[in-house]
PDB file of C-alpha atoms in Angstrom:
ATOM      1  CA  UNK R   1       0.000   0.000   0.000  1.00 73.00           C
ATOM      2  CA  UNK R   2       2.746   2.261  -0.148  1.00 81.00           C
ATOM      3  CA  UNK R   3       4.055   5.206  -2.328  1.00 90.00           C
ATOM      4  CA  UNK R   4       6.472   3.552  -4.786  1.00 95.00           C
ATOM      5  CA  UNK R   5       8.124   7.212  -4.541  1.00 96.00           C
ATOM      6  CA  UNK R   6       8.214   7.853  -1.243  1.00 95.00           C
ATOM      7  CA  UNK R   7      10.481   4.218  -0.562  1.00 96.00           C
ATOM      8  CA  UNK R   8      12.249   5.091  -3.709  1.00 97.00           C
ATOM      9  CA  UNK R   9      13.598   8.026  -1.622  1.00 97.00           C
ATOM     10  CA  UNK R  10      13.206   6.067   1.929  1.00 95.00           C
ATOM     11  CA  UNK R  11      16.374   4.140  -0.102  1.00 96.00           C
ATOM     12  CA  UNK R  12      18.544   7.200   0.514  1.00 96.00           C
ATOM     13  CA  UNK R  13      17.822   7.657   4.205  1.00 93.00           C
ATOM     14  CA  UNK R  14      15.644  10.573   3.047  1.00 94.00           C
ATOM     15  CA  UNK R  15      11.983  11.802   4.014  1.00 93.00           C
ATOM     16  CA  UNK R  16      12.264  14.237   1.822  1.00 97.00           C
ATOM     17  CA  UNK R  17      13.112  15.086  -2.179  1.00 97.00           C
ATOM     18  CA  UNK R  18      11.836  14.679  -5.500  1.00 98.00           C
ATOM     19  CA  UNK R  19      11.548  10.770  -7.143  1.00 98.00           C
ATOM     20  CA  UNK R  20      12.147  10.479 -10.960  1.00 98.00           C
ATOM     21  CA  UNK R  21      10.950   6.517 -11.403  1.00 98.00           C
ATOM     22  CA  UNK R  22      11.469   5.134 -14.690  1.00 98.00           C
ATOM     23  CA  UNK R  23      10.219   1.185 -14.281  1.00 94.00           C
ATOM     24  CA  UNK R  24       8.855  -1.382 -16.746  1.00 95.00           C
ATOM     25  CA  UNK R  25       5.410   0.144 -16.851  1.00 95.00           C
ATOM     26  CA  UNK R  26       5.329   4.065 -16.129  1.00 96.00           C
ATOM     27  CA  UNK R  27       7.486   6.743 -15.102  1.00 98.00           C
ATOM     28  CA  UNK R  28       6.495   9.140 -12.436  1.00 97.00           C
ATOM     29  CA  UNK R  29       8.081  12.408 -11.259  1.00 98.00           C
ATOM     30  CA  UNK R  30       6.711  12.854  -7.491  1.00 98.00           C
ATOM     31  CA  UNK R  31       7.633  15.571  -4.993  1.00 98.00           C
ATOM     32  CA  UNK R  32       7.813  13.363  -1.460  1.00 97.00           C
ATOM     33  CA  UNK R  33       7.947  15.996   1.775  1.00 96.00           C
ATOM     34  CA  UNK R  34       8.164  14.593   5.022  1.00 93.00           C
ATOM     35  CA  UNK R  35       7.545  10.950   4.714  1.00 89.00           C
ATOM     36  CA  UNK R  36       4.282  12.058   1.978  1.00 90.00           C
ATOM     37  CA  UNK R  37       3.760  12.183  -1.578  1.00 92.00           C
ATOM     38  CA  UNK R  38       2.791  14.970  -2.987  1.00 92.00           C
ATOM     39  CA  UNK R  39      -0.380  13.956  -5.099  1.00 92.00           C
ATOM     40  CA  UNK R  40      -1.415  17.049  -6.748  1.00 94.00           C
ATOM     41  CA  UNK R  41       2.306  17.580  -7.723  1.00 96.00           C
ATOM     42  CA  UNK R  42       2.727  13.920  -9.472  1.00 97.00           C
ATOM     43  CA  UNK R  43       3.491  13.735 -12.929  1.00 98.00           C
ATOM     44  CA  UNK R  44       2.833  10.680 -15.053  1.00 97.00           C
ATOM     45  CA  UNK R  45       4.435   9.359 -18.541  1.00 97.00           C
ATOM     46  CA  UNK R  46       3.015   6.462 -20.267  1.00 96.00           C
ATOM     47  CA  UNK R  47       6.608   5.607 -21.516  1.00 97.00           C
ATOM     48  CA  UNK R  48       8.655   3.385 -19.958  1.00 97.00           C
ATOM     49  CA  UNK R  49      10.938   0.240 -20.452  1.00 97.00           C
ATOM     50  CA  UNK R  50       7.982  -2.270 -21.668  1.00 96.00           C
ATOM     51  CA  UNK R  51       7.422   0.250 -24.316  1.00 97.00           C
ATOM     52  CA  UNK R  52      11.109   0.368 -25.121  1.00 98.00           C
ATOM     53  CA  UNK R  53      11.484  -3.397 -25.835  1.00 96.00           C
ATOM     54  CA  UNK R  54       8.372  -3.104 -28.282  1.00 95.00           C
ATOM     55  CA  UNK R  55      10.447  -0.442 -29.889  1.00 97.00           C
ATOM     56  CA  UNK R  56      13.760  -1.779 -29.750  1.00 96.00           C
ATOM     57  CA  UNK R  57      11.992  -4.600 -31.745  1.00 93.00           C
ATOM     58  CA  UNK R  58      10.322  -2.000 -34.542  1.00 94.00           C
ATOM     59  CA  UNK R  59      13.910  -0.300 -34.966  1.00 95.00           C
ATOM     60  CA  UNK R  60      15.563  -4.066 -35.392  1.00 92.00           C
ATOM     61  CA  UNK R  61      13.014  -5.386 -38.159  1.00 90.00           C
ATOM     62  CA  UNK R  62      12.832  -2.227 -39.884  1.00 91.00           C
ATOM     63  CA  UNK R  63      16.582  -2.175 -40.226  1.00 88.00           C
ATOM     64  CA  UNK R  64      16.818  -5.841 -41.236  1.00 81.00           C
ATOM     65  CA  UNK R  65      13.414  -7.534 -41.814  1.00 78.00           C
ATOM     66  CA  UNK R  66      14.738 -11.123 -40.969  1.00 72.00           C
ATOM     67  CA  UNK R  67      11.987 -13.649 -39.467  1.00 69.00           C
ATOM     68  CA  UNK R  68      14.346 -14.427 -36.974  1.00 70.00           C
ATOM     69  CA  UNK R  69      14.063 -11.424 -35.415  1.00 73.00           C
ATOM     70  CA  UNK R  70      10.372 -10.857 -35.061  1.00 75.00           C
ATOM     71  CA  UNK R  71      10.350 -14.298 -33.803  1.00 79.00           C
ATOM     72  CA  UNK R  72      12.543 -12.893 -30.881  1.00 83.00           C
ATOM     73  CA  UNK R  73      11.264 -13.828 -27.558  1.00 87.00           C
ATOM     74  CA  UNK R  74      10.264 -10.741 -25.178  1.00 89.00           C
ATOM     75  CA  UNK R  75      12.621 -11.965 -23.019  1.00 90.00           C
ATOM     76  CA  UNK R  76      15.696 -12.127 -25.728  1.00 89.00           C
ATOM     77  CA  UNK R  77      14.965  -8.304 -26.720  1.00 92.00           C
ATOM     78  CA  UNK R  78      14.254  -7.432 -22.792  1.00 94.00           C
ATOM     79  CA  UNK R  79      17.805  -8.402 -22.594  1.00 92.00           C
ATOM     80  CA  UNK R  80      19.536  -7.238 -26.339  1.00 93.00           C
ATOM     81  CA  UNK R  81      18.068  -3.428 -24.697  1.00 96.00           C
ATOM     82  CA  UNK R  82      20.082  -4.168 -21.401  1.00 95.00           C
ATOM     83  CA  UNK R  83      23.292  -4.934 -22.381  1.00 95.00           C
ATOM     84  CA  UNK R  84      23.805  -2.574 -25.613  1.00 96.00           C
ATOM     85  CA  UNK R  85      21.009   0.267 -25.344  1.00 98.00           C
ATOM     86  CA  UNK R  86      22.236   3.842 -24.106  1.00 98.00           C
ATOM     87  CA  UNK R  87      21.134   7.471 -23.711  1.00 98.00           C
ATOM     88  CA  UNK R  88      22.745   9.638 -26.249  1.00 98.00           C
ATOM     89  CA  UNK R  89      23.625  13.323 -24.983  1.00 98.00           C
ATOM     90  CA  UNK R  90      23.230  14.914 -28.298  1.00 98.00           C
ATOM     91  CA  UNK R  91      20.382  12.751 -29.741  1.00 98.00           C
ATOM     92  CA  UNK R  92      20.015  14.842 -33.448  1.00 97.00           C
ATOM     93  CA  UNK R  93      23.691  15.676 -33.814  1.00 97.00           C
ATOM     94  CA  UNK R  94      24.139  11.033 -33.016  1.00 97.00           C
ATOM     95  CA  UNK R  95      21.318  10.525 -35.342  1.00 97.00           C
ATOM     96  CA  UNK R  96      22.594  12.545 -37.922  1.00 96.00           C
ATOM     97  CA  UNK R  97      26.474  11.523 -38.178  1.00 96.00           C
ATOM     98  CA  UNK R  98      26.971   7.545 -39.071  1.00 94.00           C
ATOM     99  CA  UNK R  99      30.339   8.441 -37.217  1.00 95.00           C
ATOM    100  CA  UNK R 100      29.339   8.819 -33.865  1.00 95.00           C
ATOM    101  CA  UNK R 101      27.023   5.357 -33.606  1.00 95.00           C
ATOM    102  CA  UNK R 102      28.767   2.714 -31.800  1.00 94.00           C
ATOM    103  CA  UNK R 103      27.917  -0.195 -33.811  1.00 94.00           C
ATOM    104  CA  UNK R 104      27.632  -3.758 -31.681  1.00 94.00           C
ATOM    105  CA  UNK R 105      27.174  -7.309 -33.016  1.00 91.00           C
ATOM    106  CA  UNK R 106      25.307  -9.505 -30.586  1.00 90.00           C
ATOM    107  CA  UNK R 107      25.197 -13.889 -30.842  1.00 85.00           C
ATOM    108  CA  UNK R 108      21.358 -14.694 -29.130  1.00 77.00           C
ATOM    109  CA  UNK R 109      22.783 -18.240 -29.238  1.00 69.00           C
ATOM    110  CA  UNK R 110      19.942 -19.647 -30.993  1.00 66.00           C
ATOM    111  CA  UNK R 111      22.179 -18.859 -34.077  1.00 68.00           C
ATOM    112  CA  UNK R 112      20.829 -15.624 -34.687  1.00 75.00           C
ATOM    113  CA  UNK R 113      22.796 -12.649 -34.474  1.00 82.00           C
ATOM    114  CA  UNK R 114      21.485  -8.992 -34.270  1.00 89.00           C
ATOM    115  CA  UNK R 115      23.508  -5.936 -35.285  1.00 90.00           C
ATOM    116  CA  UNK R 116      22.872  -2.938 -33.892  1.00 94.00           C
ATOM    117  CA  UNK R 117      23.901   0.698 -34.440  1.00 96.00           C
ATOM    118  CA  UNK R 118      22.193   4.042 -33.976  1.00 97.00           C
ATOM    119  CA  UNK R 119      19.282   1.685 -32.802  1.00 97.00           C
ATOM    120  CA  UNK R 120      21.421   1.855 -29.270  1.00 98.00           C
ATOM    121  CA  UNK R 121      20.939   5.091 -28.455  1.00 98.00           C
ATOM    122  CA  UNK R 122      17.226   5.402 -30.333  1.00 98.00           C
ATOM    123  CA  UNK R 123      15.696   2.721 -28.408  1.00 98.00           C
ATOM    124  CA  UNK R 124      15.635   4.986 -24.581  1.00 98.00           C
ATOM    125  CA  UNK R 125      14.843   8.375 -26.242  1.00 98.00           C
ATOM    126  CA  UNK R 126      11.106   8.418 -26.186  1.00 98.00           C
ATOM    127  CA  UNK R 127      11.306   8.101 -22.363  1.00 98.00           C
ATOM    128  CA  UNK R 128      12.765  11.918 -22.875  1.00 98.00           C
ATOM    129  CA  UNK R 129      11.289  12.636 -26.472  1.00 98.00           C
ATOM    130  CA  UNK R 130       7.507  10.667 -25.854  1.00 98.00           C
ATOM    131  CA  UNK R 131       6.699  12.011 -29.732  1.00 97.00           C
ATOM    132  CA  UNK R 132       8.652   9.947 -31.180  1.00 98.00           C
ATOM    133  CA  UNK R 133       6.298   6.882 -30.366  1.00 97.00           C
ATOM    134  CA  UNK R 134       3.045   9.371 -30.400  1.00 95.00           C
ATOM    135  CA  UNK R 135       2.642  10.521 -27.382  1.00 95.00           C
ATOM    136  CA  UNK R 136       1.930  13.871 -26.641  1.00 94.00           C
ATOM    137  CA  UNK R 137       3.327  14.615 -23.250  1.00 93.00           C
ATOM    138  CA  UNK R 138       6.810  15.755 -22.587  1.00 97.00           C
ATOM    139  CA  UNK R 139       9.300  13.733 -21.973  1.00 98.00           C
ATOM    140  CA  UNK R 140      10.863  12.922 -17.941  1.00 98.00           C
ATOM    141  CA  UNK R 141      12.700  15.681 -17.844  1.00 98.00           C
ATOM    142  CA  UNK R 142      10.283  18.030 -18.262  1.00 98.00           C
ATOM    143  CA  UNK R 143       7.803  16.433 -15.934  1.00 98.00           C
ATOM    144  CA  UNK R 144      10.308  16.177 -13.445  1.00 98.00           C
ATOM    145  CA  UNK R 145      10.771  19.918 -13.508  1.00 98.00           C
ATOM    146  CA  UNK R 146       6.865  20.592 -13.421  1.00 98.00           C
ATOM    147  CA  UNK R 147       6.894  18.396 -10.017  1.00 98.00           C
ATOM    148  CA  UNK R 148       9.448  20.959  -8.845  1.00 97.00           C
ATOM    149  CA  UNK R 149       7.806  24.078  -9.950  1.00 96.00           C
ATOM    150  CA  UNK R 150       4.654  23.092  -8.744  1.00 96.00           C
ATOM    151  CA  UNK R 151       5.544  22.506  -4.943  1.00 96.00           C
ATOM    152  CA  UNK R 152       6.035  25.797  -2.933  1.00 95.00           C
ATOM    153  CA  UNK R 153       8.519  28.282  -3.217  1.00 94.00           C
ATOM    154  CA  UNK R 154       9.944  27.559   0.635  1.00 95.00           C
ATOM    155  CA  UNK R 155      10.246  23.795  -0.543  1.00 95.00           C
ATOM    156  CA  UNK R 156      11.908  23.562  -4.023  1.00 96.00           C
ATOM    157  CA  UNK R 157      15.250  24.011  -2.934  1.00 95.00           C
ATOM    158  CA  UNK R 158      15.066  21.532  -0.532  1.00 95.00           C
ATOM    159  CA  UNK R 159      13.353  18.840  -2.811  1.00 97.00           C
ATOM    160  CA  UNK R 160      15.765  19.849  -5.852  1.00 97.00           C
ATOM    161  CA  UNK R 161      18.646  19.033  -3.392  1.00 97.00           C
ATOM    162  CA  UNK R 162      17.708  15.423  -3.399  1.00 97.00           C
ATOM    163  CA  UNK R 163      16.204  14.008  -7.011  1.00 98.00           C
ATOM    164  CA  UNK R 164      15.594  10.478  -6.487  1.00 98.00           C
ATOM    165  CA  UNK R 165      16.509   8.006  -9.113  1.00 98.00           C
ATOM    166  CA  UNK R 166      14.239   5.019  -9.348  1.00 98.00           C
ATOM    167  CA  UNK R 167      13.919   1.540 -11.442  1.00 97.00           C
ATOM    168  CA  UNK R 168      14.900  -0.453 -14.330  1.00 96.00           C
ATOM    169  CA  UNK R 169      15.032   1.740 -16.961  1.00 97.00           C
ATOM    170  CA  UNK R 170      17.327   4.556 -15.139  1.00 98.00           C
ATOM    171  CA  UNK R 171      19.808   2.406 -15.628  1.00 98.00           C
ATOM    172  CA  UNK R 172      20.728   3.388 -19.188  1.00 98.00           C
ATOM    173  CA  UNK R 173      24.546   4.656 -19.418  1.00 98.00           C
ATOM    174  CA  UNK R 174      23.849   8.596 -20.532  1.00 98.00           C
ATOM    175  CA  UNK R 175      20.174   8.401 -18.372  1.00 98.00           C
ATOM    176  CA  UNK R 176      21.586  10.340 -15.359  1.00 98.00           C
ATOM    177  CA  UNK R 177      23.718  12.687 -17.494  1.00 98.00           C
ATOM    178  CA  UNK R 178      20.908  13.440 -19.720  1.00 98.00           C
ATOM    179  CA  UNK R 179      18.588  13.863 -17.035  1.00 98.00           C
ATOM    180  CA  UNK R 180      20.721  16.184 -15.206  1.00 98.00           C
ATOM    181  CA  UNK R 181      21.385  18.169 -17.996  1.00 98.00           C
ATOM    182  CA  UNK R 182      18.032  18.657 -19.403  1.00 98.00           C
ATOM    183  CA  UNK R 183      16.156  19.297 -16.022  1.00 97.00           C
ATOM    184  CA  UNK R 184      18.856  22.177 -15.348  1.00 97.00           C
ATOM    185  CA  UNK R 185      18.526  23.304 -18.887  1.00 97.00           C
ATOM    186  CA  UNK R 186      14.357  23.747 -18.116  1.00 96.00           C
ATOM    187  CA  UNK R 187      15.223  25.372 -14.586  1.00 96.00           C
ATOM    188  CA  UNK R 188      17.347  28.173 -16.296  1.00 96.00           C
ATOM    189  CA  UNK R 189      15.463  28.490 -19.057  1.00 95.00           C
ATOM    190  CA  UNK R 190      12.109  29.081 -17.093  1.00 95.00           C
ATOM    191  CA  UNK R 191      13.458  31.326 -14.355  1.00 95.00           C
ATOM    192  CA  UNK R 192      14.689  29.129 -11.849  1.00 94.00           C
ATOM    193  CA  UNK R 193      18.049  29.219 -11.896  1.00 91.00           C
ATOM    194  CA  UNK R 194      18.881  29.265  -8.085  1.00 91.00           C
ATOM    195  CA  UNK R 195      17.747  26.016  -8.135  1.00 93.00           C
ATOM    196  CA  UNK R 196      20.764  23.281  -8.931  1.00 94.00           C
ATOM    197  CA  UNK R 197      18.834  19.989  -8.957  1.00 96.00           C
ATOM    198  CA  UNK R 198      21.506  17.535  -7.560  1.00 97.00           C
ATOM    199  CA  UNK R 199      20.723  13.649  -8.336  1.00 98.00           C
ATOM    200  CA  UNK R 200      21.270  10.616  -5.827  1.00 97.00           C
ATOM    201  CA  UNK R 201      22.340   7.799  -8.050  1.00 96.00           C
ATOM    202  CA  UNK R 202      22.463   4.755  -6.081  1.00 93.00           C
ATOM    203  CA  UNK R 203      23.755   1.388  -7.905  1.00 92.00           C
ATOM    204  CA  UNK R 204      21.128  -0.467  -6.504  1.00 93.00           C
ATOM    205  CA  UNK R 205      18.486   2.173  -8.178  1.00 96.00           C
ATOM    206  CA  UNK R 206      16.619  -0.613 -10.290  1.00 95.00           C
ATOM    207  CA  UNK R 207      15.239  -2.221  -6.905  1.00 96.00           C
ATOM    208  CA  UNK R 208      15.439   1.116  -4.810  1.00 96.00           C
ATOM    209  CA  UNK R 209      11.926   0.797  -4.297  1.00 96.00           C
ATOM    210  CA  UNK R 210      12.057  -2.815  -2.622  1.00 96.00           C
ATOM    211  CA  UNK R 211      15.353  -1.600  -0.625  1.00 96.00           C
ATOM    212  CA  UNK R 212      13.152   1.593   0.768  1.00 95.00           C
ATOM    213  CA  UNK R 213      10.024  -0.804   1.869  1.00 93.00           C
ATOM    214  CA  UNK R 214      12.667  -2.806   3.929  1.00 94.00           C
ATOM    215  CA  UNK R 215      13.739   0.138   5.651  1.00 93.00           C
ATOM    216  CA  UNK R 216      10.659   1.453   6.110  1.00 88.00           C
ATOM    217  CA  UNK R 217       9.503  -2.017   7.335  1.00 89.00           C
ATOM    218  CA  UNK R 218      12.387  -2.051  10.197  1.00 90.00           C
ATOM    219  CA  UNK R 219      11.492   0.914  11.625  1.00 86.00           C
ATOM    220  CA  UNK R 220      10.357   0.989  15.244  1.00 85.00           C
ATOM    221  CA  UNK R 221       7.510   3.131  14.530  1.00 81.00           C
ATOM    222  CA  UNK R 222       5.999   0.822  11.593  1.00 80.00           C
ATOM    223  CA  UNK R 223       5.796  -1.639  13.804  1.00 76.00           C
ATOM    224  CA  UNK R 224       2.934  -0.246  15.038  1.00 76.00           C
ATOM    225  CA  UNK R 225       0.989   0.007  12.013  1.00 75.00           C
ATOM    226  CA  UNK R 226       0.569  -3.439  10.941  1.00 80.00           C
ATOM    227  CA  UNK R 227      -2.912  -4.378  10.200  1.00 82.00           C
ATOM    228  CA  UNK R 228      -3.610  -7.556  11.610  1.00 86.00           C
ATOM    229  CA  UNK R 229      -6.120 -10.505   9.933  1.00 91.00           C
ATOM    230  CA  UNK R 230      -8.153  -9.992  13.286  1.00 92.00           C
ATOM    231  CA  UNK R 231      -8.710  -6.086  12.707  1.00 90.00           C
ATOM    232  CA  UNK R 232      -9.106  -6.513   9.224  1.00 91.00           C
ATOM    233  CA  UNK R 233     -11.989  -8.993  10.001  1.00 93.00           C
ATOM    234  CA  UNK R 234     -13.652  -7.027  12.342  1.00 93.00           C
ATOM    235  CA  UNK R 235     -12.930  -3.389  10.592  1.00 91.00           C
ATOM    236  CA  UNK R 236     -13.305  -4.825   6.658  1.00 91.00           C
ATOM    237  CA  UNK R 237     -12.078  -3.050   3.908  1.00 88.00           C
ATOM    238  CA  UNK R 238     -12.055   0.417   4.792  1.00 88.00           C
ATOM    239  CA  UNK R 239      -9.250   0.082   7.637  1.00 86.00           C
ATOM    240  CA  UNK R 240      -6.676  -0.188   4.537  1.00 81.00           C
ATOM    241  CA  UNK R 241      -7.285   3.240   3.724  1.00 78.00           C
ATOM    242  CA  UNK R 242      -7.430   4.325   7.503  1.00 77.00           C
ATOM    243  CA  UNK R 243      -4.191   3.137   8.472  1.00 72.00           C
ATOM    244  CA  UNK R 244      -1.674   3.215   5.052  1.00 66.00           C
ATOM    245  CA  UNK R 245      -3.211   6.543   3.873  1.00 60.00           C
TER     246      UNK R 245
END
């Protein structure tokens, strides 16, 4: 029942700062203050690292329509997107000179090999350019500084401070770069530019979520908030709300 956001920060020892979560399913941007999310605040993109793989697989046939490679398990692409995908720092000046791809050849083992070039660094970009798929919100970064600049003026600091990174897809080499770079880039350019978002990268970001709940879970204080079968029993339903909201 709790805030994936708020444990994605709990991760860092922090009650406080802003989560960026890019999963399998969604990305959020979510101001947390104090141990609580801050709903109204919460920015959502339908973009995220399920969607990627789906791509990834587009790119790869439309470069080299083999059978083979629409016949690619989910899993087998899941895993081509891990190990040779990145976030490019200059997207249109990498798309538009063959010189700066990084090609990469890649055995699957069931005799099929994939080749890959600027389809590296295209496969994460709608996660910061949603259009390119046909979405019409902005991409993370831009989210992520709407969650800022809609908290209050006395808090932004203090949340910019700490920017929480969060799940799977974060995990890109070039994500935090890019992230840093474009969220600072939208602070300056709309006015902000005391703030100086600073981002907690943790290695273990892809499960920071599941690392937060086990803190939270060991405090002394949670403790006291279990729900038991008994109380559910007696209370029903509505004592979920009661005691995790």
């Amino acid at each position: 029942m709790a805030s994936t956001a708020l444990l994605a920060v709990c991760s860092t020892g922090a009650f406080s700062g802003l989560a960026v979560e890019a999963g399998a399913g969604v990305c959020h941007a979510t101001p947390i203050y104090a141990g609580h999310s801050w709903h109204e605040a919460t920015f959502r993109l339908e973009v995220a690292g399920t969607t990627l793989s789906r791509y990834l697989r587009d790119l790869l046939v439309a470069a080299c329509p083999d059978r083979l490679l629409q016949t690619l398990p989910r899993k087998a692409i899941t895993q081509l997107k891990k190990r040779c995908c990145y976030v490019s720092l200059d997207f249109e000046g990498d798309l538009h000179n063959p010189a700066r791809h990084h090609p990469a050849s890649v055995c699957l083992g069931n005799g099929c090999s994939v080749y890959l070039s600027s389809e590296r660094f295209r496969c994460p970009e709608p996660i910061f350019q949603p259009a390119l798929l046909g979405h019409m919100e902005p991409g993370l970064s831009t989210l992520a500084f709407w969650a800022l600049r809609k908290v209050p003026e006395t808090l932004r600091k203090r949340l910019a401070d700490t920017v929480v990174l969060a799940g799977g897809s974060t995990l890109f080499p070039g994500f935090t770069e890019r992230l840093e770079m474009e969220l600072l880039a939208q602070c300056q350019k709309h006015g902000y530019g005391a703030l100086q978002p600073h981002l907690v990268v943790k290695p273990g970001r892809g499960t920071a979520v599941w690392t937060g709940g086990s803190m939270v879970a060991s405090l002394d204080n949670f403790q006291r908030q279990w729900m038991t079968r008994a109380m559910y029993h007696e209370c029903g339903s509505r004592l979920v709300h009661e005691v995790f909201n």
